[in-house]
Amino acid sequence: RPYMERGVAKVIGGDPKGNNFLYTNGKCVIIRNIENPAIADIYTEHAHTATVAKYAPSGFYIASGDASGKIRIWDTTQKEHILKYEYTPISGKVKDIAWTEDSKRMAVVGDGREKFGAVFLWDTGSSVGDLHGHAKSINSVDIKQARPYRLATASDDTCGSFFKGPPFKFEFTLRDHSQFVNCVRFSPDGKVFVTAGADGQMFLYDANDGKLVSSLGGEKAHKGGIYAVSWSPDGSQLISASGDKTVKLWDVGAGTAVTTFNLGADVTDQQLGCLWQNDHLLTISLSGYINYLDKNSPDRPIRTIKGHSKSIQCLTVHKKDGRPYIYSGTSHYWDAETGENDCFSGKGHSNQVSKMATDDANELVTCSMDDTLRYTNLDKTEYSASHVVKMDFQPKSVSTAAGGLSLAVCIGQIVLLKDKKKVFTLDNLDYEAEVGALHPGGTVAAVGGADGGIRLYAIQGNSLKDEGQTLKAAGAITDMAYSNDGAYLAAIDDKKVATAFTVADNYSVNFFCPYHGHHAKPVTLAWSPDNEHFATGGMDMIVFIWTIDDSDKRIKLPDTHRLHHVSGLAWVDEHTLVTTSHDASIKQWTIKY
């Protein structure tokens, strides 16, 4: 989902062809299908935080800007998104981008030192005007989509500016707002333009001469600041998004609000962005949730897209009523077949979730940097305050097995739990325990160490007994897991080696692949339900699927999360793998052997 900041407007880019919409998160530009938002593409080539993205009116290119002032113009028609041009028109964060209707000129505004905006030819970068006239950062820019061209800007200096061109020349200042002006947009028919400000006011101006026509909603359009506006395709209506947690739909001719959408009462329900595209009315809350508004039911969106806005450490898959669901990060779950998603209700972990697993009691078991283990009933999808186990030290790994068993590997301590209660603790270890794996039958606990050893503990009643057997890997263990049938134990290490041991043959090495694998440290491992393949992913952004009987037989998925390392893996079925990453996205891959 979009990364949001309080008091900062979020531009949602519309698609001239009507299929997609755009927003930014981290260094990524996200392209989502407006009818089915589960269909998404991610552009990852910015070196700095991406701030805004806009389609060219032709639909063939997207221009995206970042926090350094860089603009990248890239192809939308091919999967590779080949870079066409790159410019640095301003020296600070890009806040908005506008194109002329012929897709040949563009205006870029934001923060800067000498200037806060530029307007130039898209293919040469040559200037086609001067966007001076503001004393502070420019928040928004738009260009009339018909000749003769007009350009308007909105700034933190409480003013708007009006320009004629090309070449674009400053005509005069618009001084009707009393606080920051956050957004300016021309109507699609090119007759008027609207400005919206932190003073809760909206003003309408003639698009040709820049003269004030009227104010919308009289003295105040909203009780709070207005962050964004978007016109209906026919130009007769518009929507406005406000910090007062409402979105209003306006009849522009009458100057009155026809509908008020109430999006909640919490501070995270402030509305910071909006888009009207065809019949879809989209808004973005401070929470990062994307709301599809329903004109006939203003207090209840048709759908709300939730998701992650920060990096994801882990995920797992569990079937509920025969349907596979993906559980990820702190509190999200996704229908693996439709992509529909939601969050657990109630108060969950207060810090990052580092590992998760499901148990045979239909619970999600999570361990977090908040020094707790949580058990969450997957039928209720609600955090329970009573099912939290406080650990003495920070847990790094959690594993589950039959009989209500859980194993938590903490910093300097190993804890065995049964039915959500600690039953046995191993302290004063003579090695650094990194990750644990319980045999599915609940008979053995394997613990991987930073010394490259995997120690096997027998589970006897409610205790762990060191049987004196240590398996050797090539380096510090980064992840490991038993196959679902308990026949194999696979491990990966920081020497980039994958190893698998045959349990029934006293853990003899069955599979060893020191070559032709990862270029950088692998950090996550998951077994396929077929018990014949396991996947590994890591710092090199590559996922490998290994075949247990033949270490030369492997499938390579390169660049699974471009420029971000793979942090979690899980299988939906033997031909569907799910990956996640620090880019805050979750992807499904079809695997063909």
mmCIF file of C-alpha atoms in Angstrom, residues 172-339:
data_model
loop_
_atom_site.group_PDB
_atom_site.id
_atom_site.type_symbol
_atom_site.label_atom_id
_atom_site.label_comp_id
_atom_site.label_asym_id
_atom_site.label_seq_id
_atom_site.Cartn_x
_atom_site.Cartn_y
_atom_site.Cartn_z
ATOM 1 C CA PHE A 172 -0.104 36.808 -11.788
ATOM 2 C CA THR A 173 -0.470 35.493 -8.243
ATOM 3 C CA LEU A 174 -3.693 33.977 -6.850
ATOM 4 C CA ARG A 175 -4.029 35.280 -3.290
ATOM 5 C CA ASP A 176 -7.373 33.881 -2.118
ATOM 6 C CA HIS A 177 -6.087 31.217 0.318
ATOM 7 C CA SER A 178 -4.904 32.025 3.850
ATOM 8 C CA GLN A 179 -2.765 28.875 4.393
ATOM 9 C CA PHE A 180 -0.719 26.379 2.346
ATOM 10 C CA VAL A 181 -2.245 25.654 -1.074
ATOM 11 C CA ASN A 182 -2.038 21.872 -1.504
ATOM 12 C CA CYS A 183 -3.563 21.095 -4.867
ATOM 13 C CA VAL A 184 -4.486 22.658 -8.218
ATOM 14 C CA ARG A 185 -6.329 20.869 -11.042
ATOM 15 C CA PHE A 186 -7.818 21.987 -14.391
ATOM 16 C CA SER A 187 -11.189 20.535 -15.377
ATOM 17 C CA PRO A 188 -11.001 17.961 -18.217
ATOM 18 C CA ASP A 189 -12.960 20.290 -20.537
ATOM 19 C CA GLY A 190 -10.398 23.062 -19.944
ATOM 20 C CA LYS A 191 -12.936 25.672 -18.833
ATOM 21 C CA VAL A 192 -11.971 26.163 -15.176
ATOM 22 C CA PHE A 193 -9.405 25.125 -12.586
ATOM 23 C CA VAL A 194 -9.719 24.588 -8.849
ATOM 24 C CA THR A 195 -7.315 25.186 -5.943
ATOM 25 C CA ALA A 196 -7.584 23.524 -2.509
ATOM 26 C CA GLY A 197 -5.801 24.512 0.666
ATOM 27 C CA ALA A 198 -4.937 23.809 4.282
ATOM 28 C CA ASP A 199 -7.488 26.508 5.172
ATOM 29 C CA GLY A 200 -10.305 24.133 4.162
ATOM 30 C CA GLN A 201 -11.214 26.319 1.187
ATOM 31 C CA MET A 202 -11.570 25.625 -2.536
ATOM 32 C CA PHE A 203 -11.630 28.301 -5.220
ATOM 33 C CA LEU A 204 -12.708 28.062 -8.843
ATOM 34 C CA TYR A 205 -10.964 30.132 -11.539
ATOM 35 C CA ASP A 206 -11.511 30.724 -15.241
ATOM 36 C CA ALA A 207 -8.976 28.548 -17.094
ATOM 37 C CA ASN A 208 -8.324 31.078 -19.867
ATOM 38 C CA ASP A 209 -7.753 34.295 -17.947
ATOM 39 C CA GLY A 210 -7.152 33.006 -14.384
ATOM 40 C CA LYS A 211 -9.898 35.207 -12.877
ATOM 41 C CA LEU A 212 -11.688 34.030 -9.717
ATOM 42 C CA VAL A 213 -15.125 32.573 -10.518
ATOM 43 C CA SER A 214 -16.382 31.380 -7.119
ATOM 44 C CA SER A 215 -15.607 29.453 -3.967
ATOM 45 C CA LEU A 216 -16.990 25.950 -3.456
ATOM 46 C CA GLY A 217 -19.030 25.429 -0.302
ATOM 47 C CA GLY A 218 -19.121 29.106 0.597
ATOM 48 C CA GLU A 219 -16.720 30.117 3.342
ATOM 49 C CA LYS A 220 -15.407 26.615 4.040
ATOM 50 C CA ALA A 221 -15.533 23.525 1.878
ATOM 51 C CA HIS A 222 -14.199 21.261 4.657
ATOM 52 C CA LYS A 223 -13.671 21.549 8.423
ATOM 53 C CA GLY A 224 -10.042 20.475 7.963
ATOM 54 C CA GLY A 225 -7.323 21.078 5.400
ATOM 55 C CA ILE A 226 -7.919 19.806 1.865
ATOM 56 C CA TYR A 227 -5.093 17.712 0.403
ATOM 57 C CA ALA A 228 -6.338 16.641 -3.009
ATOM 58 C CA VAL A 229 -9.054 17.128 -5.613
ATOM 59 C CA SER A 230 -10.000 15.111 -8.688
ATOM 60 C CA TRP A 231 -12.471 15.969 -11.460
ATOM 61 C CA SER A 232 -15.212 13.758 -12.880
ATOM 62 C CA PRO A 233 -14.514 12.829 -16.536
ATOM 63 C CA ASP A 234 -17.202 15.264 -17.787
ATOM 64 C CA GLY A 235 -15.955 18.144 -15.629
ATOM 65 C CA SER A 236 -19.333 18.785 -13.961
ATOM 66 C CA GLN A 237 -18.319 17.348 -10.584
ATOM 67 C CA LEU A 238 -15.226 16.815 -8.469
ATOM 68 C CA ILE A 239 -14.187 15.094 -5.251
ATOM 69 C CA SER A 240 -12.073 16.606 -2.489
ATOM 70 C CA ALA A 241 -10.071 14.722 0.177
ATOM 71 C CA SER A 242 -9.615 16.296 3.595
ATOM 72 C CA GLY A 243 -7.895 15.959 6.941
ATOM 73 C CA ASP A 244 -11.385 16.144 8.488
ATOM 74 C CA LYS A 245 -11.629 12.419 7.528
ATOM 75 C CA THR A 246 -14.241 13.058 4.837
ATOM 76 C CA VAL A 247 -14.340 13.153 1.067
ATOM 77 C CA LYS A 248 -16.922 15.412 -0.567
ATOM 78 C CA LEU A 249 -18.470 15.148 -4.013
ATOM 79 C CA TRP A 250 -19.260 18.577 -5.464
ATOM 80 C CA ASP A 251 -21.674 19.855 -8.074
ATOM 81 C CA VAL A 252 -19.295 22.444 -9.508
ATOM 82 C CA GLY A 253 -21.980 24.528 -11.262
ATOM 83 C CA ALA A 254 -24.022 24.880 -8.068
ATOM 84 C CA GLY A 255 -20.926 25.177 -5.853
ATOM 85 C CA THR A 256 -22.391 22.741 -3.326
ATOM 86 C CA ALA A 257 -21.488 19.324 -1.931
ATOM 87 C CA VAL A 258 -23.865 16.631 -3.193
ATOM 88 C CA THR A 259 -22.440 13.795 -1.065
ATOM 89 C CA THR A 260 -20.186 13.585 1.982
ATOM 90 C CA PHE A 261 -18.288 10.320 2.477
ATOM 91 C CA ASN A 262 -17.346 9.700 6.123
ATOM 92 C CA LEU A 263 -14.227 7.534 6.229
ATOM 93 C CA GLY A 264 -13.881 7.102 9.999
ATOM 94 C CA ALA A 265 -13.051 8.834 13.272
ATOM 95 C CA ASP A 266 -9.419 7.861 13.827
ATOM 96 C CA VAL A 267 -6.481 10.117 12.945
ATOM 97 C CA THR A 268 -5.398 7.452 10.413
ATOM 98 C CA ASP A 269 -8.696 8.049 8.570
ATOM 99 C CA GLN A 270 -7.557 11.485 7.365
ATOM 100 C CA GLN A 271 -7.903 11.614 3.562
ATOM 101 C CA LEU A 272 -4.697 12.633 1.773
ATOM 102 C CA GLY A 273 -5.272 11.693 -1.870
ATOM 103 C CA CYS A 274 -8.042 10.981 -4.388
ATOM 104 C CA LEU A 275 -8.671 9.933 -7.981
ATOM 105 C CA TRP A 276 -11.837 9.944 -10.099
ATOM 106 C CA GLN A 277 -11.297 7.581 -13.041
ATOM 107 C CA ASN A 278 -14.246 6.457 -15.181
ATOM 108 C CA ASP A 279 -16.794 5.219 -12.620
ATOM 109 C CA HIS A 280 -14.219 4.638 -9.871
ATOM 110 C CA LEU A 281 -13.785 7.066 -6.982
ATOM 111 C CA LEU A 282 -10.588 6.261 -5.072
ATOM 112 C CA THR A 283 -9.183 7.904 -1.956
ATOM 113 C CA ILE A 284 -6.131 7.221 0.198
ATOM 114 C CA SER A 285 -6.274 7.410 3.998
ATOM 115 C CA LEU A 286 -3.334 8.313 6.244
ATOM 116 C CA SER A 287 -3.324 4.588 7.153
ATOM 117 C CA GLY A 288 -2.337 3.881 3.535
ATOM 118 C CA TYR A 289 -5.648 2.144 2.906
ATOM 119 C CA ILE A 290 -7.095 2.731 -0.570
ATOM 120 C CA ASN A 291 -10.877 3.224 -0.469
ATOM 121 C CA TYR A 292 -13.260 2.664 -3.392
ATOM 122 C CA LEU A 293 -16.174 4.991 -2.647
ATOM 123 C CA ASP A 294 -19.828 4.190 -3.250
ATOM 124 C CA LYS A 295 -21.984 7.218 -4.179
ATOM 125 C CA ASN A 296 -25.075 5.346 -2.973
ATOM 126 C CA SER A 297 -23.575 4.388 0.393
ATOM 127 C CA PRO A 298 -21.334 7.250 1.540
ATOM 128 C CA ASP A 299 -20.488 5.756 4.949
ATOM 129 C CA ARG A 300 -19.299 2.431 3.604
ATOM 130 C CA PRO A 301 -16.698 2.062 0.810
ATOM 131 C CA ILE A 302 -17.359 -0.615 -1.828
ATOM 132 C CA ARG A 303 -13.943 -2.035 -1.025
ATOM 133 C CA THR A 304 -10.857 -1.067 0.943
ATOM 134 C CA ILE A 305 -7.436 -2.242 -0.152
ATOM 135 C CA LYS A 306 -5.152 -2.791 2.788
ATOM 136 C CA GLY A 307 -1.636 -4.118 2.751
ATOM 137 C CA HIS A 308 1.892 -3.348 3.833
ATOM 138 C CA SER A 309 3.609 -0.005 3.528
ATOM 139 C CA LYS A 310 6.818 -1.078 5.259
ATOM 140 C CA SER A 311 9.215 -3.975 4.721
ATOM 141 C CA ILE A 312 7.907 -7.504 5.355
ATOM 142 C CA GLN A 313 10.103 -10.004 7.217
ATOM 143 C CA CYS A 314 8.085 -13.204 6.896
ATOM 144 C CA LEU A 315 4.994 -14.984 5.637
ATOM 145 C CA THR A 316 3.237 -18.323 5.752
ATOM 146 C CA VAL A 317 0.304 -20.067 4.050
ATOM 147 C CA HIS A 318 -2.560 -21.864 5.773
ATOM 148 C CA LYS A 319 -5.766 -23.396 4.405
ATOM 149 C CA LYS A 320 -9.089 -22.265 5.829
ATOM 150 C CA ASP A 321 -12.200 -24.149 4.675
ATOM 151 C CA GLY A 322 -10.095 -25.585 1.867
ATOM 152 C CA ARG A 323 -9.024 -22.135 0.589
ATOM 153 C CA PRO A 324 -5.382 -21.072 0.884
ATOM 154 C CA TYR A 325 -4.671 -17.834 2.757
ATOM 155 C CA ILE A 326 -1.366 -16.009 2.960
ATOM 156 C CA TYR A 327 -0.415 -14.483 6.319
ATOM 157 C CA SER A 328 2.289 -11.851 6.304
ATOM 158 C CA GLY A 329 4.221 -9.400 8.435
ATOM 159 C CA THR A 330 2.367 -8.000 11.387
ATOM 160 C CA SER A 331 -1.338 -8.473 10.844
ATOM 161 C CA HIS A 332 -2.315 -9.021 7.210
ATOM 162 C CA TYR A 333 -3.943 -11.951 5.491
ATOM 163 C CA TRP A 334 -4.736 -12.510 1.819
ATOM 164 C CA ASP A 335 -6.962 -14.877 -0.111
ATOM 165 C CA ALA A 336 -4.360 -16.581 -2.315
ATOM 166 C CA GLU A 337 -6.884 -17.104 -5.115
ATOM 167 C CA THR A 338 -8.450 -13.622 -5.351
ATOM 168 C CA GLY A 339 -5.876 -11.325 -3.715
#
